[in-house]
XYZ file of C-alpha atoms in Angstrom:
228
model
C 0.000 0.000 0.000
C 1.460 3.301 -0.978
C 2.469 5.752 1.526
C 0.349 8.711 2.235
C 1.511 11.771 0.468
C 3.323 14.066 3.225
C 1.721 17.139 3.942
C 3.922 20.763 3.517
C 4.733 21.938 6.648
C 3.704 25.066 8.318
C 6.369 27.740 9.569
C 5.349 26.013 13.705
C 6.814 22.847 12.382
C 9.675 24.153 10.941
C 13.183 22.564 11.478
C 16.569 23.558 11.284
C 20.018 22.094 10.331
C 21.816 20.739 13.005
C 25.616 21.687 12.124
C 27.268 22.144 9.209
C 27.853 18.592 8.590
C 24.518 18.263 8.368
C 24.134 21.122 6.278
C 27.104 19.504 3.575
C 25.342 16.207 3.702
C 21.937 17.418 2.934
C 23.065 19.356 -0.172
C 25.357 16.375 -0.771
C 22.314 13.771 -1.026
C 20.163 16.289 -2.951
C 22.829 17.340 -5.525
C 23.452 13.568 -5.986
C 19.537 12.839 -6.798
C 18.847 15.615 -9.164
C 19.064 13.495 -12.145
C 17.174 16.547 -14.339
C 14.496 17.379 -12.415
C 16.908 18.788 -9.888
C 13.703 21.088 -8.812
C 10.992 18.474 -7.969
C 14.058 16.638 -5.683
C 15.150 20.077 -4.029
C 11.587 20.764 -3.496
C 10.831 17.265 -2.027
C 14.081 17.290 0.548
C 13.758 20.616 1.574
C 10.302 21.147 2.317
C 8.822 17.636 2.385
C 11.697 15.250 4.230
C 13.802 18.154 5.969
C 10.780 20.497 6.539
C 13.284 23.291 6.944
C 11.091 25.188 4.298
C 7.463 26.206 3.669
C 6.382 26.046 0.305
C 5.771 29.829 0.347
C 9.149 30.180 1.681
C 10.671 27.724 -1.319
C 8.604 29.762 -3.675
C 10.400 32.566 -2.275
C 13.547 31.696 -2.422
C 13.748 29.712 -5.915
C 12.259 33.270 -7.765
C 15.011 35.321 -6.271
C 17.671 32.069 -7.349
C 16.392 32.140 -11.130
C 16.871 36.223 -11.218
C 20.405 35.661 -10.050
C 23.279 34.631 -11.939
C 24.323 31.555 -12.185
C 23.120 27.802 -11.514
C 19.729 27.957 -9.486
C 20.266 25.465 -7.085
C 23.649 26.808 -6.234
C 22.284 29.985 -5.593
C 19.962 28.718 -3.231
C 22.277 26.657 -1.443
C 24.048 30.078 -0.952
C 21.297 32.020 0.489
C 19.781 28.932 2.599
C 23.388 27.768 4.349
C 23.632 31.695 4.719
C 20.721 32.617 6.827
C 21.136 29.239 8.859
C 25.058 29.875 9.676
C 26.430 32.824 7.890
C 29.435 32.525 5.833
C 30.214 29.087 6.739
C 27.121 28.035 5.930
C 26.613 29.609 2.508
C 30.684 27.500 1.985
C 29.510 24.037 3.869
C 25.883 24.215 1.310
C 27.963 25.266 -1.697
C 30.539 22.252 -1.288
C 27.382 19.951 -0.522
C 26.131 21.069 -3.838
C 29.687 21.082 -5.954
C 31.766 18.299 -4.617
C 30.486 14.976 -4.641
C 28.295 15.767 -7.555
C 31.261 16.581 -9.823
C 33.343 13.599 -8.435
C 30.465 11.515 -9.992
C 30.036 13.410 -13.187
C 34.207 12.868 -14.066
C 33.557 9.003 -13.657
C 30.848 9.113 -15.569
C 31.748 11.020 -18.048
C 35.132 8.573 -18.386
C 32.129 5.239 -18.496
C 30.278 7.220 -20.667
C 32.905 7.635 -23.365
C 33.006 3.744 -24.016
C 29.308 3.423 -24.496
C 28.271 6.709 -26.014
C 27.326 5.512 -29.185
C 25.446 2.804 -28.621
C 21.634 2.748 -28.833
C 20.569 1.694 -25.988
C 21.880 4.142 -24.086
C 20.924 6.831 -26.542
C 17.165 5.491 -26.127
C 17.714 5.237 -22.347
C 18.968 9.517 -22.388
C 15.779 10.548 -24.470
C 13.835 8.377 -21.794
C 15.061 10.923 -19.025
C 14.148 14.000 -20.914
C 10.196 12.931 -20.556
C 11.114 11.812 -16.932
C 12.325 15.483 -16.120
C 9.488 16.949 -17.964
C 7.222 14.835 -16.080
C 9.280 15.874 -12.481
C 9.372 19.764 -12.923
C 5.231 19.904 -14.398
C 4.483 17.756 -10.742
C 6.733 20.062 -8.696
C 5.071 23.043 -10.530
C 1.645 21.862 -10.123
C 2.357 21.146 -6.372
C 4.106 24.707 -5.520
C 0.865 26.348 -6.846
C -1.034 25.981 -3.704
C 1.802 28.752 -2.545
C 0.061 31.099 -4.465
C -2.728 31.145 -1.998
C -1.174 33.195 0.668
C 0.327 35.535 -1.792
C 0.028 39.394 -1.431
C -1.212 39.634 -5.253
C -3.959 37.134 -4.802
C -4.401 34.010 -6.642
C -6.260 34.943 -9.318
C -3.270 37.378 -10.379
C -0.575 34.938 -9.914
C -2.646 32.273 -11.993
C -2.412 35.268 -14.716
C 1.019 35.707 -14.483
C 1.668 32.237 -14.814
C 0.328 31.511 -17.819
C 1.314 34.954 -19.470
C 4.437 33.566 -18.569
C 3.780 30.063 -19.953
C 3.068 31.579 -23.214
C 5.443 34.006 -23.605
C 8.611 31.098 -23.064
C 7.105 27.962 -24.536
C 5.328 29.000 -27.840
C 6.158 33.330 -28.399
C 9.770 31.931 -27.414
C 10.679 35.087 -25.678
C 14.220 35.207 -24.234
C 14.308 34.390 -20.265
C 15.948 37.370 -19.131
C 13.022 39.730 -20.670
C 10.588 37.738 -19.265
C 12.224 38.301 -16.015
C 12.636 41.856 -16.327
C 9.254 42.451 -17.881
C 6.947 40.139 -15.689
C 9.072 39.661 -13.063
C 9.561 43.479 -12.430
C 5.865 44.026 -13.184
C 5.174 41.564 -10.590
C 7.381 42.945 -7.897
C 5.836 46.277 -8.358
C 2.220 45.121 -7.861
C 3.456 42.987 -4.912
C 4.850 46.458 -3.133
C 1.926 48.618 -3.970
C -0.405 45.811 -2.182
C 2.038 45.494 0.307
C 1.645 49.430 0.991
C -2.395 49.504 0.611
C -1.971 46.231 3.719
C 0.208 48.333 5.838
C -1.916 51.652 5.365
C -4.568 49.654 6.193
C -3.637 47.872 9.218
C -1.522 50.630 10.777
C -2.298 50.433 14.519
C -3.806 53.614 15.538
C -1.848 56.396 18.116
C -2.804 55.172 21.343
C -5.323 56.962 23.149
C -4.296 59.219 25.819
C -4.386 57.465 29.338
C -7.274 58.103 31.402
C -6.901 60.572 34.528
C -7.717 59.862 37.672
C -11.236 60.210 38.800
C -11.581 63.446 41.334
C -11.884 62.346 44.667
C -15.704 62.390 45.877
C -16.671 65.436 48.337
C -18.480 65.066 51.205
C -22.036 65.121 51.453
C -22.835 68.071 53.849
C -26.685 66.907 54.845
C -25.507 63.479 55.690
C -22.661 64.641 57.783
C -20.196 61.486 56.309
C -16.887 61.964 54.632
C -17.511 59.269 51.747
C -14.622 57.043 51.096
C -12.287 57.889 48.008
């Protein structure tokens, strides 16, 4: 019987890394998986098995990776092992990420040379192109629910999404406009909302503390001092 899919954790259940070895060996195992879909396994170790992530937070995090330069997942491994440990953290993730992973890739790129040619293995290489396809479309499909906490509201992000859908799979426009067209056009609607909330929900000045009440005087025709 399968097992029960594992729910997303919420930022109460959150864990964090326990040293930096922990940290290296993470990033180790997760470099050393992503076969292709190197998102839907960094998505799945992260937030799923680790649960040092929300998905909101992931979401986060992987948009600001893609604008940066360079490999995605090495850019997150920077900023993650940085907020957990500073500097050492942002090295111990990187290595995680880099080492083992291109240990592996010079022996099998050595294997490889002896069998390139042949057709099985050509077959078995434009096997794991639908396999990736398939990995990334589940991961995407699964990081939507995200969406439903964002400032924009859903029905905006669903927009965006498939403007951007359509704009890099069938217009074919270049990545990097896409990500300075939508993706600034998205950041600015994101900050005006984020303005309207906070106008909005500004606590108002506190009031001014009450005074004392006077102290009562006494009552002349019954001849008592009442008590203050």
């Amino acid at each position: 019987m399968p097992a029960p899919p594992i729910a997303p954790p919420d930022e109460a259940s959150l864990h964090t890394p326990s040293s930096l070895g922990d940290l290296f060996w993470s990033f180790s195992w997760l470099a050393l998986q992503g076969f292709g879909g190197v998102l839907a396994v960094v998505q799945r170790e992260l937030v799923e098995k680790k649960r040092w992530m929300t998905n909101a937070q992931f979401v986060e995090d992987w948009a600001v990776a893609q604008i940066l330069p360079g490999p995605n997942v090495v850019n997150l491994s920077l900023m993650f092992g940085g907020r957990q440990f500073g500097v050492p953290g942002a090295m111990a993730a990187l290595a995680g990420i880099l080492v083992l992973p291109t240990l592996g890739v010079l022996a099998l790129a050595v294997a490889f040379g002896a069998v390139a040619d042949l057709q099985g293995v050509q077959g078995a290489l434009r096997g794991m192109g639908a396999v990736a396809a398939g990995l990334v479309t589940a991961t995407g499909i699964k990081l939507m629910s995200a969406l439903k906490t964002s400032i924009m509201g859903m029905p905006l992000c669903l927009a965006i999404v498939a403007v951007t859908f359509v704009a890099v799979a069938f217009l074919r426009v270049p990545l990097v406009w896409v990500v300075l067209g939508l993706g600034v056009l998205s950041c600015l609607w994101a900050w005006r909302c984020l303005g309207a909330q906070y106008a909005n929900g500004r606590p108002v000045a506190a009031a001014a503390p009450a005074t004392a009440p006077a102290p009562a005087l006494p009552d002349p025709d019954s001849g008592q001092t009442p008590r203050t």
